[in-house]
mmCIF file of C-alpha atoms and ligand atoms in Angstrom:
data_model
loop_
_atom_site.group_PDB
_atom_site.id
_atom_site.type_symbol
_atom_site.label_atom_id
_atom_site.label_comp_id
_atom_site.label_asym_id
_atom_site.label_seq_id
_atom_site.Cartn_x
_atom_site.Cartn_y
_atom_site.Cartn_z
ATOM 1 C CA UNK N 26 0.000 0.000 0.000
ATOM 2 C CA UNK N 27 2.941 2.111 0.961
ATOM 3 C CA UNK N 28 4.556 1.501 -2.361
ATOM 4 C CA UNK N 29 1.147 2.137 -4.339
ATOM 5 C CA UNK N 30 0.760 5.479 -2.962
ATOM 6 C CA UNK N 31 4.687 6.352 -3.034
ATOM 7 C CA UNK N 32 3.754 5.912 -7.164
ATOM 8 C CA UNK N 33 1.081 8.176 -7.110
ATOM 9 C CA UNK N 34 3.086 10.749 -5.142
ATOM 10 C CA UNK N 35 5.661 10.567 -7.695
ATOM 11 C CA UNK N 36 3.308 10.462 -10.852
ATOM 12 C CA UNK N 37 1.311 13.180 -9.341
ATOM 13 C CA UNK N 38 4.522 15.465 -8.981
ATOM 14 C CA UNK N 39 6.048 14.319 -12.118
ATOM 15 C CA UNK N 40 2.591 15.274 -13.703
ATOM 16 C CA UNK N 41 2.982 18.497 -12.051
ATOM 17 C CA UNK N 42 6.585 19.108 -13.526
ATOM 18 C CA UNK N 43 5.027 18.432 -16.991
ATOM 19 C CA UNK N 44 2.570 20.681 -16.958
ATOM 20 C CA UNK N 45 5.118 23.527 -15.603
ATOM 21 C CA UNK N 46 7.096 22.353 -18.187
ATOM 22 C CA UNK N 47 4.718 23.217 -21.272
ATOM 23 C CA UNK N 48 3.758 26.890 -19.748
ATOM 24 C CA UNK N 49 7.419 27.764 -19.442
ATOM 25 C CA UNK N 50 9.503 26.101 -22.783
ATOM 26 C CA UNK N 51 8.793 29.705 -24.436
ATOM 27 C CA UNK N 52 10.698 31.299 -22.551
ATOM 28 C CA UNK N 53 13.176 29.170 -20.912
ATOM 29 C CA UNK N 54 16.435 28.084 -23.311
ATOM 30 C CA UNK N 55 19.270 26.776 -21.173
ATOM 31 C CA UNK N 56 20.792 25.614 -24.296
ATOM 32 C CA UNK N 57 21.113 28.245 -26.858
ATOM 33 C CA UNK N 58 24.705 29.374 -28.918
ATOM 34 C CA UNK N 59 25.438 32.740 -29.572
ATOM 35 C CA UNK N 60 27.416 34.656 -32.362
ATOM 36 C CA UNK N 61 30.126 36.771 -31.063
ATOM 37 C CA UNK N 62 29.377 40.281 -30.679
ATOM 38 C CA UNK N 63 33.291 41.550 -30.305
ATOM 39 C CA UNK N 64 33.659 45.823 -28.620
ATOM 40 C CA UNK N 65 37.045 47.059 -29.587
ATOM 41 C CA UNK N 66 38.813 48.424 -26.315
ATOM 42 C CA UNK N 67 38.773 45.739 -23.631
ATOM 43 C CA UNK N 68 40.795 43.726 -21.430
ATOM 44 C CA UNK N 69 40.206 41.693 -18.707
ATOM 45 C CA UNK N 70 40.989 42.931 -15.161
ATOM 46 C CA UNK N 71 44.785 41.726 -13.267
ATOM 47 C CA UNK N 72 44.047 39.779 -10.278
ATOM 48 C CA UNK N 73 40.323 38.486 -10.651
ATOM 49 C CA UNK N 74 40.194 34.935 -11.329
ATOM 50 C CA UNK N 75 37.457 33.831 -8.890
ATOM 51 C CA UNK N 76 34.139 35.768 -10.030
ATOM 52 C CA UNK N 77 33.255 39.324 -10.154
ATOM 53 C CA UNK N 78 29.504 38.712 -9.588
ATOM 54 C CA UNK N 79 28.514 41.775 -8.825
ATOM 55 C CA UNK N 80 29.525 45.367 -9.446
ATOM 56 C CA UNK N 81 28.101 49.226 -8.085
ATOM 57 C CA UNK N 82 29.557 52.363 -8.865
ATOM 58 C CA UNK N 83 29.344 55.510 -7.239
ATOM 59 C CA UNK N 84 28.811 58.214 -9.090
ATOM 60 C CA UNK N 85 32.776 59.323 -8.158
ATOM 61 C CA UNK N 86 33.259 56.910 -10.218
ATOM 62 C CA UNK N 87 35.066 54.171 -7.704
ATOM 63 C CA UNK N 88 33.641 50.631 -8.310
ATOM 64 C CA UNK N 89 33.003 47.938 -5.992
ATOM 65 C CA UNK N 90 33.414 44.051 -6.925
ATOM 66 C CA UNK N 91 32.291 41.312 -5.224
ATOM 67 C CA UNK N 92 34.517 38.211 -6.227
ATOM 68 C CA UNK N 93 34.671 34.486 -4.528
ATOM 69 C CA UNK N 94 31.029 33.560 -4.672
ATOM 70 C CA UNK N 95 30.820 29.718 -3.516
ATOM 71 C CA UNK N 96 27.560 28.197 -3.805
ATOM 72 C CA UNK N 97 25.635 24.886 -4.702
ATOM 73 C CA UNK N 98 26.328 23.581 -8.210
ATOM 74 C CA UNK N 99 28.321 26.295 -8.844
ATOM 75 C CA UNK N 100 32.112 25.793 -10.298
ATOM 76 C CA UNK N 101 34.967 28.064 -8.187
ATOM 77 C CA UNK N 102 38.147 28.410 -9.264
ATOM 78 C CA UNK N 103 39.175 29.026 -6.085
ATOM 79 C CA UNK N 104 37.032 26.770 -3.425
ATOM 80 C CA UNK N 105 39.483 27.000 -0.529
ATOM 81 C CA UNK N 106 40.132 30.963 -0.854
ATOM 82 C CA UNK N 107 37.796 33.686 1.250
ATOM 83 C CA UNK N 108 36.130 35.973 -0.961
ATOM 84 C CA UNK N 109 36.694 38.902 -1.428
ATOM 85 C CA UNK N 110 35.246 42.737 -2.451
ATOM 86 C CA UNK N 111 37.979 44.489 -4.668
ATOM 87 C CA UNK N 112 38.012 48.243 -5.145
ATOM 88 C CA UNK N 113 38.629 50.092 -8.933
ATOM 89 C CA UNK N 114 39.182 53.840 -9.725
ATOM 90 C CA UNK N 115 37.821 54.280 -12.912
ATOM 91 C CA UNK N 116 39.138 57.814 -12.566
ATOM 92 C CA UNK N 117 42.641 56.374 -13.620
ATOM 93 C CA UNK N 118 43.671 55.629 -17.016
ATOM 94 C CA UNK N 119 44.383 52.255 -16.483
ATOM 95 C CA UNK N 120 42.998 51.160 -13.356
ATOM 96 C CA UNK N 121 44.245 48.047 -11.594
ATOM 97 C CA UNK N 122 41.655 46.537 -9.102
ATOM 98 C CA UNK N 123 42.762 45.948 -5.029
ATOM 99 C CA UNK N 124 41.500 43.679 -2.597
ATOM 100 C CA UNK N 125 39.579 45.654 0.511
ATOM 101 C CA UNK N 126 40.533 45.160 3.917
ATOM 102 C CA UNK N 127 38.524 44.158 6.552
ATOM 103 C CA UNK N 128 37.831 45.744 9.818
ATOM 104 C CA UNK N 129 35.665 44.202 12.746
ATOM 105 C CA UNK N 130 33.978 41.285 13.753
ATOM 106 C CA UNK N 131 33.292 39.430 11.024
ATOM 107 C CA UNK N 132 34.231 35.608 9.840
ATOM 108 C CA UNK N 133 36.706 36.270 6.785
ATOM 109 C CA UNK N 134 37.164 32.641 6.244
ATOM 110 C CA UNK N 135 33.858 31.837 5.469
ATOM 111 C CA UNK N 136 33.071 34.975 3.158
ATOM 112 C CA UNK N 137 31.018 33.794 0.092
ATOM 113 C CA UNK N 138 29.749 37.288 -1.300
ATOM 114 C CA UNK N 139 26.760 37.307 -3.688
ATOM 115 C CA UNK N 140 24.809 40.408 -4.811
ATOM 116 C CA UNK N 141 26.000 43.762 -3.772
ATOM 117 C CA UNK N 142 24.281 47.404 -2.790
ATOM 118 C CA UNK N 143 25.533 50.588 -2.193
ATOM 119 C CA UNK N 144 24.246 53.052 0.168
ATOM 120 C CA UNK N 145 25.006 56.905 0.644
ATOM 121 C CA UNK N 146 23.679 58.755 3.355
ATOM 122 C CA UNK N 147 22.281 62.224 2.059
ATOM 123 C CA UNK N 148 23.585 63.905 5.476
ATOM 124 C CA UNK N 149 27.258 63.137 5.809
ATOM 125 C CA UNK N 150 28.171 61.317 2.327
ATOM 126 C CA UNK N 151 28.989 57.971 4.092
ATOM 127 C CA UNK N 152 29.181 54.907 2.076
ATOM 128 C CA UNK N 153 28.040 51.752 3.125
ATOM 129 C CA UNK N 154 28.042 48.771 1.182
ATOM 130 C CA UNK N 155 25.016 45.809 1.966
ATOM 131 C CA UNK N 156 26.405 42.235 0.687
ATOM 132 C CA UNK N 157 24.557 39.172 0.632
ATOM 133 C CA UNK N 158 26.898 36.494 1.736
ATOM 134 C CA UNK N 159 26.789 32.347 2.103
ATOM 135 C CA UNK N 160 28.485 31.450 5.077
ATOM 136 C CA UNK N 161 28.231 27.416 5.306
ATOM 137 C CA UNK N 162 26.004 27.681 2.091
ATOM 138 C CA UNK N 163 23.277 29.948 4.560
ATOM 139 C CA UNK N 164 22.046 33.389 3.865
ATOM 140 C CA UNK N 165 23.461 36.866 5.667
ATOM 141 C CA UNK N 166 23.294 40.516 4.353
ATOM 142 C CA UNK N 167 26.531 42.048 5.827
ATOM 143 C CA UNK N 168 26.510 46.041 6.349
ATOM 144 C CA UNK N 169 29.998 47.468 5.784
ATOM 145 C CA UNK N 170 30.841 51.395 6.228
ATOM 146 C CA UNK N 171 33.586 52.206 3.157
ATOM 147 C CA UNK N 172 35.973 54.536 5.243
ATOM 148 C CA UNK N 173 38.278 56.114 1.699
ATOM 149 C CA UNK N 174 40.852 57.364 4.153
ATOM 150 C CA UNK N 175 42.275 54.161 4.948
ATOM 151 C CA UNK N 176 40.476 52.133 2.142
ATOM 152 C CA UNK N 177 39.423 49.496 4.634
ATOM 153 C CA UNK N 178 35.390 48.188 4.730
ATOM 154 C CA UNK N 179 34.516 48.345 8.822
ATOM 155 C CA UNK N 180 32.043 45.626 9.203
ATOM 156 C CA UNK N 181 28.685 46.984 11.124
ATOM 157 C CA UNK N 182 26.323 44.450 10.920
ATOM 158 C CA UNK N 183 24.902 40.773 9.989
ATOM 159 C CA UNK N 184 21.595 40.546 9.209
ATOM 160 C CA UNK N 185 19.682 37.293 9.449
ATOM 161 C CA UNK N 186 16.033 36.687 9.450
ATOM 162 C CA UNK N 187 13.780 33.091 8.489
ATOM 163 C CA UNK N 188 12.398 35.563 5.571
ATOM 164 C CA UNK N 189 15.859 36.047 4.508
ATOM 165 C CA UNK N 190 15.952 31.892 3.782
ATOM 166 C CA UNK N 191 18.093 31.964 0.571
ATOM 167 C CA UNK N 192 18.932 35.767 -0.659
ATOM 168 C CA UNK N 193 20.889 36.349 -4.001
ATOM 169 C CA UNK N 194 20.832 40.265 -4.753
ATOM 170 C CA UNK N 195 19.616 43.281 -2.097
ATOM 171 C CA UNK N 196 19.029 47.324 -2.953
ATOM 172 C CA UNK N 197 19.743 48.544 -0.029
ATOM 173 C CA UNK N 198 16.922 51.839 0.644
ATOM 174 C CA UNK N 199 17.928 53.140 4.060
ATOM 175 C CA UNK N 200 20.589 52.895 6.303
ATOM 176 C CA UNK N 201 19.606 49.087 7.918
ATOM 177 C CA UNK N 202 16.952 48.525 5.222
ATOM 178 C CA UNK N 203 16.795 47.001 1.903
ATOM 179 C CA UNK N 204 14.646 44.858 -0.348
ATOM 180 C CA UNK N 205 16.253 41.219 -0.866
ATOM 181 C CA UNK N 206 15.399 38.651 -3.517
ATOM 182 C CA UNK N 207 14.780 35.471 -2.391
ATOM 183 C CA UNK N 208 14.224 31.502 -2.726
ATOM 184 C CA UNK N 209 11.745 30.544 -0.019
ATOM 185 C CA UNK N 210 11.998 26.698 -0.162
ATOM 186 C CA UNK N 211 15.768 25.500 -1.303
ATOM 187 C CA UNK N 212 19.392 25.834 -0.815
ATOM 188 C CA UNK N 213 19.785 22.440 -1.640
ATOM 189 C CA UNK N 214 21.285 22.009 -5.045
ATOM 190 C CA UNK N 215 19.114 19.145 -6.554
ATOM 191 C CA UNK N 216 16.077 20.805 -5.237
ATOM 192 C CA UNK N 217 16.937 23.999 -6.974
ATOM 193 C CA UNK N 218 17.642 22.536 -10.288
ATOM 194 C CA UNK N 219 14.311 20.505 -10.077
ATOM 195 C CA UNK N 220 12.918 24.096 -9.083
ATOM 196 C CA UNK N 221 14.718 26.317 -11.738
ATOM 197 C CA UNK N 222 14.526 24.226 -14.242
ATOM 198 C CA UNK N 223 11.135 22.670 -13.645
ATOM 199 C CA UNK N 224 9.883 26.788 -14.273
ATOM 200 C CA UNK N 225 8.470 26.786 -10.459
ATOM 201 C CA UNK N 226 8.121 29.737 -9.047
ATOM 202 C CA UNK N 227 9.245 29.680 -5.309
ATOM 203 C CA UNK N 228 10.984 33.175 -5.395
ATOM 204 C CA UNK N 229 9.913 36.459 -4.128
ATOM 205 C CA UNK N 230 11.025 39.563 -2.963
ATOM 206 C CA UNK N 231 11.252 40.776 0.951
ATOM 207 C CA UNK N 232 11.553 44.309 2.457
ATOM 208 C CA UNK N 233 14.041 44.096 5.612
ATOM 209 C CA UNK N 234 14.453 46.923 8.265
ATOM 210 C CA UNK N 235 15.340 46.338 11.270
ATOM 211 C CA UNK N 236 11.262 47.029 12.682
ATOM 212 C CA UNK N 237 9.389 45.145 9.767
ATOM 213 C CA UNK N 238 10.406 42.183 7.686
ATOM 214 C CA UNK N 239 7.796 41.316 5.108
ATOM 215 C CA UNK N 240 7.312 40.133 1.753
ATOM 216 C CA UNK N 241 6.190 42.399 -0.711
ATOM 217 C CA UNK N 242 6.445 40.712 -4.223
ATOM 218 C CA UNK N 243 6.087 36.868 -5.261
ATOM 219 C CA UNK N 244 5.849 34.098 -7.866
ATOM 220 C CA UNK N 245 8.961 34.641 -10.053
ATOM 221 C CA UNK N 246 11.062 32.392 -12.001
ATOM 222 C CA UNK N 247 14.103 32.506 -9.971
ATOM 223 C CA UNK N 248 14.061 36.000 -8.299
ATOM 224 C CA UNK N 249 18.001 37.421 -9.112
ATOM 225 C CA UNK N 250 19.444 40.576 -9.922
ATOM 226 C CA UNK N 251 17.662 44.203 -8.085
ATOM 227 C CA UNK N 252 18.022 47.603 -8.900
ATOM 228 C CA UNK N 253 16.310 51.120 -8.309
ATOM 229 C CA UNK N 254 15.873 53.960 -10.653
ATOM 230 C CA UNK N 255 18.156 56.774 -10.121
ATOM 231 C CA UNK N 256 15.024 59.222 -8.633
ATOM 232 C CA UNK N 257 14.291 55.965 -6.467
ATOM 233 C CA UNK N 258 10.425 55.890 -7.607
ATOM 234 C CA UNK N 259 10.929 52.176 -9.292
ATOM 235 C CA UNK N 260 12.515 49.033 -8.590
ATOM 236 C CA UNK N 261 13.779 46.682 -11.152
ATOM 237 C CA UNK N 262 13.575 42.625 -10.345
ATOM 238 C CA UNK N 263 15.305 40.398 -12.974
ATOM 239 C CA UNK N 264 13.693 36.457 -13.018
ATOM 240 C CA UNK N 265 16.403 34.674 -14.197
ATOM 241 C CA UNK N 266 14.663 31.262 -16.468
ATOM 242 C CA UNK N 267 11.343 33.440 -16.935
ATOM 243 C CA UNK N 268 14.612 36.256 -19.322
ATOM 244 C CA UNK N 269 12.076 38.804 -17.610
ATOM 245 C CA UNK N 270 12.299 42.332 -15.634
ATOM 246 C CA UNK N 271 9.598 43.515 -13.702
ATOM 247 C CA UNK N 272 9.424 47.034 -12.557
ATOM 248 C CA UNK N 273 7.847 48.429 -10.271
ATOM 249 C CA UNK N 274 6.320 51.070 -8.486
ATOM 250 C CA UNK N 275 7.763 51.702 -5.005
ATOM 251 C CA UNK N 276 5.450 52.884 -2.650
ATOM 252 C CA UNK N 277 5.982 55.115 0.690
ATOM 253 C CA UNK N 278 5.564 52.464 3.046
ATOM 254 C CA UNK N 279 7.554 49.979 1.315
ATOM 255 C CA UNK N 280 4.873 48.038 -1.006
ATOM 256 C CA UNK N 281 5.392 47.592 -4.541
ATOM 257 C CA UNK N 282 3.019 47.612 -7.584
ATOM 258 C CA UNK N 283 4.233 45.668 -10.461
ATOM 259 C CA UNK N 284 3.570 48.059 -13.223
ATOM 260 C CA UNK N 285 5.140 46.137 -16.103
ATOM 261 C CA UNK N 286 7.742 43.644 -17.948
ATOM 262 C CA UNK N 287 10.200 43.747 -20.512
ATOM 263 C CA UNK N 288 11.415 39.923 -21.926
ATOM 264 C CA UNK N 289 15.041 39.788 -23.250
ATOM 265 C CA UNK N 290 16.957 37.106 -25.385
ATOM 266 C CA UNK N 291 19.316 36.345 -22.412
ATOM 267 C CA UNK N 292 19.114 34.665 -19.213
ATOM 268 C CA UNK N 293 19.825 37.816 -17.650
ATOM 269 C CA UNK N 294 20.769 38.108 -14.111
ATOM 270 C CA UNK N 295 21.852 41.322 -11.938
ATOM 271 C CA UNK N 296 20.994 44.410 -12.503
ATOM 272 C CA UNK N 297 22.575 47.812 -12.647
ATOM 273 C CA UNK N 298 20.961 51.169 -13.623
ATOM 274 C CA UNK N 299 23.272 54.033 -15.465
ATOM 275 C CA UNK N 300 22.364 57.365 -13.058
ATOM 276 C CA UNK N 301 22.829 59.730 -15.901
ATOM 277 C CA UNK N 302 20.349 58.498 -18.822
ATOM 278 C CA UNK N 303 18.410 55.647 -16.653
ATOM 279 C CA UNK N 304 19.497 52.679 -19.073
ATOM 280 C CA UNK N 305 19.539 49.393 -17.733
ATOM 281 C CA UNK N 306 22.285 47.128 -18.113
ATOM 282 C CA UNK N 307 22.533 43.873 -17.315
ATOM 283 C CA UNK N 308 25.223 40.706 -18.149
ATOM 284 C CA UNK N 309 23.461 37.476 -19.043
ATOM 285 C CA UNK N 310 23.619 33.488 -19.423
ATOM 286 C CA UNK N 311 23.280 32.335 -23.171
ATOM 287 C CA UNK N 312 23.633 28.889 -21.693
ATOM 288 C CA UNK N 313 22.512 28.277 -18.136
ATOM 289 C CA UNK N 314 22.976 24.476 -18.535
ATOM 290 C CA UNK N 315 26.712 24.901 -19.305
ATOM 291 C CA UNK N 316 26.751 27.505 -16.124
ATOM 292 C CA UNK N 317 25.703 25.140 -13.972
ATOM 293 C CA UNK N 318 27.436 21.960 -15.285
ATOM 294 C CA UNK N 319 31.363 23.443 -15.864
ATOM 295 C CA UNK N 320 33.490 21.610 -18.522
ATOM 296 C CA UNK N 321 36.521 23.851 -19.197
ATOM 297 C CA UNK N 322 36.596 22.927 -22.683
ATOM 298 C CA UNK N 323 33.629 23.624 -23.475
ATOM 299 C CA UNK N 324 32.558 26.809 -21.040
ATOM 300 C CA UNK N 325 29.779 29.039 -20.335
ATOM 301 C CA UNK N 326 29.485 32.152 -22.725
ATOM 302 C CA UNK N 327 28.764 35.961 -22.085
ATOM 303 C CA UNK N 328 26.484 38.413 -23.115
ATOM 304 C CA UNK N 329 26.012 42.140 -22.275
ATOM 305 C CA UNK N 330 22.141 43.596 -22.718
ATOM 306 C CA UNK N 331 21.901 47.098 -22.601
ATOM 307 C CA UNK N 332 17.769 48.192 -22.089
ATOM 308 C CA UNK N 333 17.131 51.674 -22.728
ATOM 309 C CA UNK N 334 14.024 53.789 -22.399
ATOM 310 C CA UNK N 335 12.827 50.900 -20.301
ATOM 311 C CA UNK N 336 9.254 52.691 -18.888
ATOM 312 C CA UNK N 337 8.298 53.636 -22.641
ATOM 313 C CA UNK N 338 6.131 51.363 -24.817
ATOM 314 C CA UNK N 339 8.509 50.692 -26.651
ATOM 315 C CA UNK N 340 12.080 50.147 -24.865
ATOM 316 C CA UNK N 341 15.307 48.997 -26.811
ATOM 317 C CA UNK N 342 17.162 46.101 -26.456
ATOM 318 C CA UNK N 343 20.945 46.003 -27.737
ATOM 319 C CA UNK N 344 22.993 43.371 -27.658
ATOM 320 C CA UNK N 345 26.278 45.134 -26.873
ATOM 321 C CA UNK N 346 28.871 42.078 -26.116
ATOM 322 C CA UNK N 347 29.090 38.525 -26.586
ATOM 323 C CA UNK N 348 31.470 36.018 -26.139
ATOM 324 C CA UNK N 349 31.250 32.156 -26.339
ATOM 325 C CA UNK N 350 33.380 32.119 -23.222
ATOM 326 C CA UNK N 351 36.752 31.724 -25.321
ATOM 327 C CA UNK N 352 37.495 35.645 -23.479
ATOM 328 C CA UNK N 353 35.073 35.677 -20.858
ATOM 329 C CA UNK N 354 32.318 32.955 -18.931
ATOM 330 C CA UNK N 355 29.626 33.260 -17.341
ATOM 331 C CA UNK N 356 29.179 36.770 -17.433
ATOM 332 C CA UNK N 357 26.324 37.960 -14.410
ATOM 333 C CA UNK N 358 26.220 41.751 -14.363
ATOM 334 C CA UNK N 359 27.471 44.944 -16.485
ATOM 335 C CA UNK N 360 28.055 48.696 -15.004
ATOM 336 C CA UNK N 361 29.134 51.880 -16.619
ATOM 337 C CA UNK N 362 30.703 54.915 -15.525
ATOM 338 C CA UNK N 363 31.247 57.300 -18.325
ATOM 339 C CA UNK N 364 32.778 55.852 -21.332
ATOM 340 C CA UNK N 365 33.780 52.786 -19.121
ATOM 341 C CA UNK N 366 32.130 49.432 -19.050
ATOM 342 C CA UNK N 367 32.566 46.396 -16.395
ATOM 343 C CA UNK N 368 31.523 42.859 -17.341
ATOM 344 C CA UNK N 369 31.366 40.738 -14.131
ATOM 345 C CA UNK N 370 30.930 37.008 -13.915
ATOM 346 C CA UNK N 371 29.619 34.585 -11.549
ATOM 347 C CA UNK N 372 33.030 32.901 -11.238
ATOM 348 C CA UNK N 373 35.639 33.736 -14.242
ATOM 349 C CA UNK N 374 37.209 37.181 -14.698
ATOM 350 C CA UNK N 375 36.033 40.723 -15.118
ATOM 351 C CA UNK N 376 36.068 42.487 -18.142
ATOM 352 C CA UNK N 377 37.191 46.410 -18.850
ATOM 353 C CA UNK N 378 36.136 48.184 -21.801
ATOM 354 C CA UNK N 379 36.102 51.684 -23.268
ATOM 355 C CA UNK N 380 33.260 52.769 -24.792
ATOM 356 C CA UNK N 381 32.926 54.958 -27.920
HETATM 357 C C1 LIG M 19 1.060 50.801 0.951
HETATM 358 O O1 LIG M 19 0.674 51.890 0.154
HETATM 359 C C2 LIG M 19 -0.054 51.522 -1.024
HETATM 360 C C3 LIG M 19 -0.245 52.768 -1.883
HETATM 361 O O2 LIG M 19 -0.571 53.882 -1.133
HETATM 362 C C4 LIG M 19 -1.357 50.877 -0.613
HETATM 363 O O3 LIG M 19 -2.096 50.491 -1.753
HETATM 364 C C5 LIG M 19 -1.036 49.617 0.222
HETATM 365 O O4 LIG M 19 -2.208 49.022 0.693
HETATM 366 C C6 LIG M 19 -0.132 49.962 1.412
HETATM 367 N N1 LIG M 19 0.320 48.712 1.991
HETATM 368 C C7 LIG M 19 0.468 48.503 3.303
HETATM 369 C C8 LIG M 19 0.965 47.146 3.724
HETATM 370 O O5 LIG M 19 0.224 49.350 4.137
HETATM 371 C C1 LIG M 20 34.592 30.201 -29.441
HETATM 372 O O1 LIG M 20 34.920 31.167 -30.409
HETATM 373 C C2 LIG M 20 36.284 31.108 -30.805
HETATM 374 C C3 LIG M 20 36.556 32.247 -31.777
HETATM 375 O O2 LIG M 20 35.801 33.369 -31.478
HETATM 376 C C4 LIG M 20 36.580 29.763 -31.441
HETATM 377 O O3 LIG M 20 37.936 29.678 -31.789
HETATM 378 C C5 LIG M 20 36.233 28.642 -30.460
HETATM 379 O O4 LIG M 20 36.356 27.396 -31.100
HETATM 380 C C6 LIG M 20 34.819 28.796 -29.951
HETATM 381 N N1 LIG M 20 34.633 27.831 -28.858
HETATM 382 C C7 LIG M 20 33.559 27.056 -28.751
HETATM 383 C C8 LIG M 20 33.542 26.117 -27.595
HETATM 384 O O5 LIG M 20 32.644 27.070 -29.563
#
């Protein structure tokens, strides 16, 4: 009897998967090639061989990297090394990036940084920088304070909640608060395969400060990359296997109103938002199957998306790099400053390029 309904549990889920399966082939394509899309002026970054995953800018122009991401499924080229948050100028001509030191209680060793906000305070012009991290594969949001004068990151705070089950990006919107994106059911790696690759959606997004934790948006196809608009009305939430951004309206007490979507080519994953014209740029996965199953020979490619006029009817979508992963793999976010680009990746290099 056991056995009889231990089938049905299984044919009933594997039903389940099916059906998934047939809403979501449109968009999902974990296998597609890409032609090369090649910019002129570019070379990769000295001293980043272990991810770049996620990149902010201030408008100064000094860029922050977070590099050494270790997670589930994920290849590392570096599984026994701490990660790390380097620093660039991209004031200098040729700008060489440098590791950040550390200040305070906080557990080096274990240091797997993920997705990365920055923070200024309107009063005093401190810089703090909110990074979701993966201690023992769990999920923290670690404050640091950037102190320039010393270049050292002074660790202020861990945050931890039960909401906060299994975070990839944050935007941070106040001093202790921030909106994280989120898997509410796995951190195990088969699970989340079955999950993001099975089109369930068991992501959402959560408001954190340090008086009310709630959740505020739900039901995405794996919940990644966040970013705000430069005059902080909208938020932007990339779904990674649904290629889709939602934005939407941010509300006074925290709430948000999807308002609409905008469906890209790419697997695209985090976000970053250029303060001068509002563009949207984001790096992306051709080929999420070869990003999650690593063969050297045959590696994950790249591809830069650029999205601009994103709130018209009509926004534009330009392809602006894209590399089989012969230069670059795995790419996961883009930033500009200027004429400068950054490609990041979840666990390759970083890329530098001028711009025209
Ligand atoms: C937040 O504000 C919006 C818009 O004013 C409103 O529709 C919503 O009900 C509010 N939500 C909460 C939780 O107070
Ligand atoms: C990637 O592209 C390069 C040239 O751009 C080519 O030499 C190489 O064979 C390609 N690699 C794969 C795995 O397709």
């Amino acid at each position: 009897m056991a056995g009889l309904l231990k089938t049905v549990l299984i044919g009933a889920f594997l039903a389940f998967l099916g059906e998934r399966l047939l809403h979501f082939n449109y968009r999902f394509s974990p296998f597609r090639e890409i032609e090369s899309i090649e910019l002129p002026n570019c070379h990769l970054l000295q001293g980043i061989e272990c991810g770049s995953e996620d990149i902010e800018i201030l408008p100064n122009g000094l860029a922050f990297i977070t590099s050494g991401l270790k997670y589930p499924g994920l290849h590392s080229f570096g599984p026994d090394k701490p990660g790390e948050i380097f620093l660039l100028d991209l004031n200098q001509d040729n700008p060489q990036p440098s590791s950040l030191r550390f200040i305070g209680e906080f557990d080096h060793a274990s240091f797997s940084p993920h997705g990365l906000s920055l923070y200024t305070d309107e009063m005093d012009d401190a810089v703090y920088l909110f990074v979701v991290n993966h201690p023992q594969y769990k999920s923290t949001v670690e404050i640091f304070k950037y102190e320039e004068e010393e270049n050292v990151l002074v660790h202020l705070k861990t945050v931890k909640h039960p909401s906060l089950y299994n975070v990839n990006d944050v935007i941070a919107v106040g001093p202790e608060s921030f909106y994280a994106s989120n898997d509410f059911y796995f951190t195990n790696h088969i699970m989340r395969t079955v999950e993001l690759f099975g089109g369930l959606k068991w992501t959402n997004v959560v408001y954190y400060s340090p008086s009310e934790v709630r959740e505020v948006a739900t039901g995405f196809y794996f919940a990644n990359g966040l970013a705000m608009s430069a005059d902080k009305r909208f938020i932007y939430l990339s779904a990674v296997t649904g290629k889709e951004i939602t934005v939407f309206e941010k509300h006074e007490n925290f709430s948000l109103s999807a308002i609409k979507a905008v469906y890209l080519e790419t697997h695209q994953d985090n976000l970053f938002v250029d303060p001068v014209n509002g563009d949207v740029w984001t790096g992306g996965h051709p080929n999420l199957w070869k990003l999650f199953n690593y063969n050297a020979e045959d590696p994950p490619g790249s591809e830069v998306v650029r999205i601009q006029n994103i709130h018209s009817d009509d926004p534009v979508v330009t392809t602006v790099y894209a590399n089989n992963g012969s230069v670059l793999q795995g790419s996961s976010c883009a930033a500009v400053w200027k004429n400068k680009l950054l490609v990041g990746t979840v666990f390759h290099k970083a890329l530098y390029c001028q711009l025209e």
